Amino acid sequence: MRFCLFPLIFLICLPTSLRGQADFKARYQIYGGYTYLSNTMNGFPGARQSLDGWDASVGFPAWHSLRFKIDAYGYRGTNLNAPQHALFVLAGGQYSHTIKRETLFVEGLMGDAALNRDWGPQGAKSGTAAFTSLIGGGLDSSISRHFLYRVDGGFQYTYTSLIGPGPDFAPYRVRGLPTYFGRFSTGLVWQF
């Protein structure tokens, strides 16, 4: 008799557990992956060089499909005999819409860009902090209940400046210094 009760209990509980998996709503999302930037900070016309790096973000619980997000990404490279070490930290909103196993999202973020001191052409002294903003979107594709594969891209605006000679060390802009960048990122999302 006990042996017959186990399959009966299993059959009663199975639909409940499957329904619980279908209604799983992630509260937090942690993302990590690869990122690509279309140009360096000193990428003047004729001397453009793309940068590769890492990307990490945290998404907080959603309210009506709108989620607060903090994103950090960094790049390393060289252009015009100057090292390019950039760290971007942005925060903003992400709005998402789920269609079956895929989730489409759009995002708007703004924040700060920290650069190495000698990122200017030929290692010229330059501003180390800059304003940056990002408008973009992407797609999350479900791998399992807690893991997603993410592909996203966007349009990035970053305002940087070079530093003039002393004693004032006043910031100045050079014609041709880029402010608009294309950004692409891909990696894994852990949702819990």
Short mmCIF file of C-alpha atoms in Angstrom, two decimals:
data_model
loop_
_atom_site.label_atom_id
_atom_site.label_comp_id
_atom_site.label_asym_id
_atom_site.label_seq_id
_atom_site.Cartn_x
_atom_site.Cartn_y
_atom_site.Cartn_z
CA MET A 1 0.00 0.00 0.00
CA ARG A 2 2.82 2.45 0.87
CA PHE A 3 4.50 1.73 -2.48
CA CYS A 4 1.28 2.75 -4.34
CA LEU A 5 0.97 6.04 -2.42
CA PHE A 6 4.34 7.38 -3.56
CA PRO A 7 3.48 7.47 -7.31
CA LEU A 8 0.09 8.99 -6.47
CA ILE A 9 1.68 11.75 -4.38
CA PHE A 10 4.27 12.31 -7.11
CA LEU A 11 1.56 12.75 -9.78
CA ILE A 12 -0.38 15.18 -7.57
CA CYS A 13 2.70 17.32 -6.81
CA LEU A 14 4.20 17.31 -10.33
CA PRO A 15 1.77 19.84 -11.90
CA THR A 16 2.25 22.14 -8.91
CA SER A 17 6.04 22.07 -9.25
CA LEU A 18 5.89 22.65 -13.02
CA ARG A 19 3.55 25.60 -12.52
CA GLY A 20 5.98 27.00 -9.94
CA GLN A 21 8.80 26.87 -12.51
CA ALA A 22 6.71 28.62 -15.16
CA ASP A 23 5.76 31.47 -12.79
CA PHE A 24 9.31 32.06 -11.52
CA LYS A 25 9.93 35.80 -11.30
CA ALA A 26 13.54 36.82 -10.79
CA ARG A 27 14.08 39.59 -8.29
CA TYR A 28 17.77 40.28 -8.94
CA GLN A 29 19.98 39.83 -12.00
CA ILE A 30 23.78 39.63 -12.03
CA TYR A 31 25.47 39.85 -15.43
CA GLY A 32 29.06 39.29 -16.53
CA GLY A 33 30.57 39.16 -20.00
CA TYR A 34 32.65 40.56 -22.85
CA THR A 35 32.25 44.08 -24.24
CA TYR A 36 33.46 45.91 -27.36
CA LEU A 37 33.79 49.69 -27.85
CA SER A 38 33.97 51.07 -31.39
CA ASN A 39 36.77 53.61 -30.80
CA THR A 40 39.37 54.74 -28.27
CA MET A 41 39.04 57.99 -26.31
CA ASN A 42 41.81 59.56 -28.45
CA GLY A 43 40.64 57.96 -31.72
CA PHE A 44 40.99 60.94 -34.06
CA PRO A 45 39.92 60.47 -37.72
CA GLY A 46 42.52 58.30 -39.40
CA ALA A 47 43.67 56.80 -36.08
CA ARG A 48 40.61 54.91 -34.90
CA GLN A 49 41.14 51.76 -32.82
CA SER A 50 38.45 49.63 -31.16
CA LEU A 51 38.76 48.42 -27.56
CA ASP A 52 37.89 45.08 -25.92
CA GLY A 53 37.04 44.59 -22.26
CA TRP A 54 34.75 43.23 -19.56
CA ASP A 55 31.22 44.13 -18.48
CA ALA A 56 29.39 43.52 -15.16
CA SER A 57 26.00 44.70 -13.96
CA VAL A 58 23.42 44.26 -11.21
CA GLY A 59 19.69 44.60 -11.84
CA PHE A 60 17.38 45.16 -8.87
CA PRO A 61 13.79 43.91 -8.43
CA ALA A 62 11.48 45.07 -11.23
CA TRP A 63 8.43 47.26 -10.72
CA HIS A 64 5.95 46.95 -13.62
CA SER A 65 8.76 45.66 -15.90
CA LEU A 66 11.02 48.62 -15.01
CA ARG A 67 14.24 47.70 -13.22
CA PHE A 68 16.98 49.90 -11.67
CA LYS A 69 20.39 48.82 -12.97
CA ILE A 70 24.04 49.55 -12.13
CA ASP A 71 26.52 48.74 -14.90
CA ALA A 72 30.35 48.82 -14.84
CA TYR A 73 32.63 48.03 -17.76
CA GLY A 74 36.31 48.48 -18.48
CA TYR A 75 38.60 48.53 -21.51
CA ARG A 76 42.35 48.27 -22.10
CA GLY A 77 44.28 48.99 -25.26
CA THR A 78 46.72 51.33 -27.02
CA ASN A 79 46.23 54.03 -29.66
CA LEU A 80 48.57 56.79 -30.93
CA ASN A 81 51.35 55.51 -28.61
CA ALA A 82 49.17 56.09 -25.55
CA PRO A 83 47.66 53.50 -23.20
CA GLN A 84 43.87 53.43 -23.03
CA HIS A 85 42.56 52.26 -19.64
CA ALA A 86 38.90 53.22 -19.22
CA LEU A 87 36.43 52.33 -16.47
CA PHE A 88 32.77 53.31 -16.89
CA VAL A 89 30.25 53.20 -14.02
CA LEU A 90 26.66 53.96 -14.98
CA ALA A 91 23.22 53.68 -13.38
CA GLY A 92 19.71 54.00 -14.76
CA GLY A 93 16.62 52.11 -15.83
CA GLN A 94 15.94 48.99 -17.86
CA TYR A 95 12.47 48.24 -19.22
CA SER A 96 11.84 44.65 -20.34
CA HIS A 97 9.11 42.67 -22.10
CA THR A 98 9.02 38.85 -22.11
CA ILE A 99 7.92 36.84 -25.17
CA LYS A 100 7.91 33.09 -24.40
CA ARG A 101 11.54 32.23 -23.46
CA GLU A 102 13.08 35.51 -24.67
CA THR A 103 13.10 38.90 -22.99
CA LEU A 104 13.59 42.10 -24.97
CA PHE A 105 14.79 45.17 -23.10
CA VAL A 106 15.70 48.81 -23.59
CA GLU A 107 17.88 50.79 -21.21
CA GLY A 108 19.00 54.33 -20.48
CA LEU A 109 22.03 54.83 -18.21
CA MET A 110 24.29 57.71 -17.20
CA GLY A 111 27.38 58.01 -15.06
CA ASP A 112 31.10 58.59 -14.93
CA ALA A 113 34.10 57.49 -16.99
CA ALA A 114 37.49 57.17 -15.26
CA LEU A 115 40.50 57.25 -17.58
CA ASN A 116 44.24 56.92 -17.08
CA ARG A 117 46.16 60.22 -16.87
CA ASP A 118 48.09 59.81 -20.13
CA TRP A 119 45.38 58.63 -22.55
CA GLY A 120 45.82 61.61 -24.93
CA PRO A 121 47.69 61.36 -28.25
CA GLN A 122 51.38 60.52 -27.74
CA GLY A 123 50.70 60.19 -24.00
CA ALA A 124 49.55 63.82 -23.52
CA LYS A 125 48.12 64.62 -20.09
CA SER A 126 44.36 64.39 -20.15
CA GLY A 127 41.28 64.64 -18.00
CA THR A 128 40.72 61.53 -15.92
CA ALA A 129 37.00 61.85 -15.27
CA ALA A 130 34.25 62.42 -17.80
CA PHE A 131 30.48 62.34 -18.14
CA THR A 132 29.03 59.39 -20.05
CA SER A 133 25.56 58.16 -21.04
CA LEU A 134 24.27 55.07 -22.82
CA ILE A 135 21.03 54.35 -24.67
CA GLY A 136 20.56 50.82 -25.93
CA GLY A 137 18.77 47.53 -25.70
CA GLY A 138 19.14 43.84 -26.12
CA LEU A 139 17.84 40.31 -25.80
CA ASP A 140 17.98 37.76 -22.98
CA SER A 141 17.47 34.13 -24.04
CA SER A 142 16.67 31.56 -21.36
CA ILE A 143 19.19 28.73 -20.87
CA SER A 144 17.70 27.38 -17.63
CA ARG A 145 15.51 28.61 -14.80
CA HIS A 146 18.27 30.78 -13.31
CA PHE A 147 20.59 31.48 -16.28
CA LEU A 148 20.12 33.60 -19.39
CA TYR A 149 22.35 34.41 -22.36
CA ARG A 150 22.44 38.17 -23.04
CA VAL A 151 23.29 40.13 -26.17
CA ASP A 152 23.01 43.91 -25.99
CA GLY A 153 24.28 47.00 -27.70
CA GLY A 154 23.90 50.69 -27.62
CA PHE A 155 24.91 54.20 -28.46
CA GLN A 156 27.30 55.80 -25.95
CA TYR A 157 28.09 59.49 -25.47
CA THR A 158 31.27 60.29 -23.50
CA TYR A 159 32.63 63.81 -23.01
CA THR A 160 36.39 63.89 -22.36
CA SER A 161 39.02 66.64 -22.40
CA LEU A 162 42.77 67.15 -22.57
CA ILE A 163 44.66 69.19 -19.94
CA GLY A 164 46.55 72.34 -20.91
CA PRO A 165 50.03 73.36 -19.72
CA GLY A 166 50.59 74.68 -16.17
CA PRO A 167 50.17 76.57 -13.99
CA ASP A 168 46.39 76.55 -14.68
CA PHE A 169 46.08 73.03 -16.17
CA ALA A 170 42.74 74.08 -17.69
CA PRO A 171 40.81 71.41 -19.65
CA TYR A 172 40.35 71.93 -23.40
CA ARG A 173 38.79 70.07 -26.33
CA VAL A 174 40.53 69.30 -29.62
CA ARG A 175 38.55 69.17 -32.86
CA GLY A 176 38.09 65.52 -33.86
CA LEU A 177 38.27 64.07 -30.33
CA PRO A 178 35.46 61.45 -30.35
CA THR A 179 32.36 61.77 -28.18
CA TYR A 180 30.05 59.17 -29.79
CA PHE A 181 30.76 55.44 -29.55
CA GLY A 182 29.07 52.17 -30.45
CA ARG A 183 29.05 49.53 -27.70
CA PHE A 184 28.33 45.78 -27.87
CA SER A 185 28.24 43.28 -24.99
CA THR A 186 27.49 39.57 -24.58
CA GLY A 187 27.59 37.16 -21.64
CA LEU A 188 25.61 35.29 -18.99
CA VAL A 189 22.93 36.52 -16.58
CA TRP A 190 22.24 34.83 -13.26
CA GLN A 191 18.78 35.63 -11.96
CA PHE A 192 17.57 34.84 -8.46
#
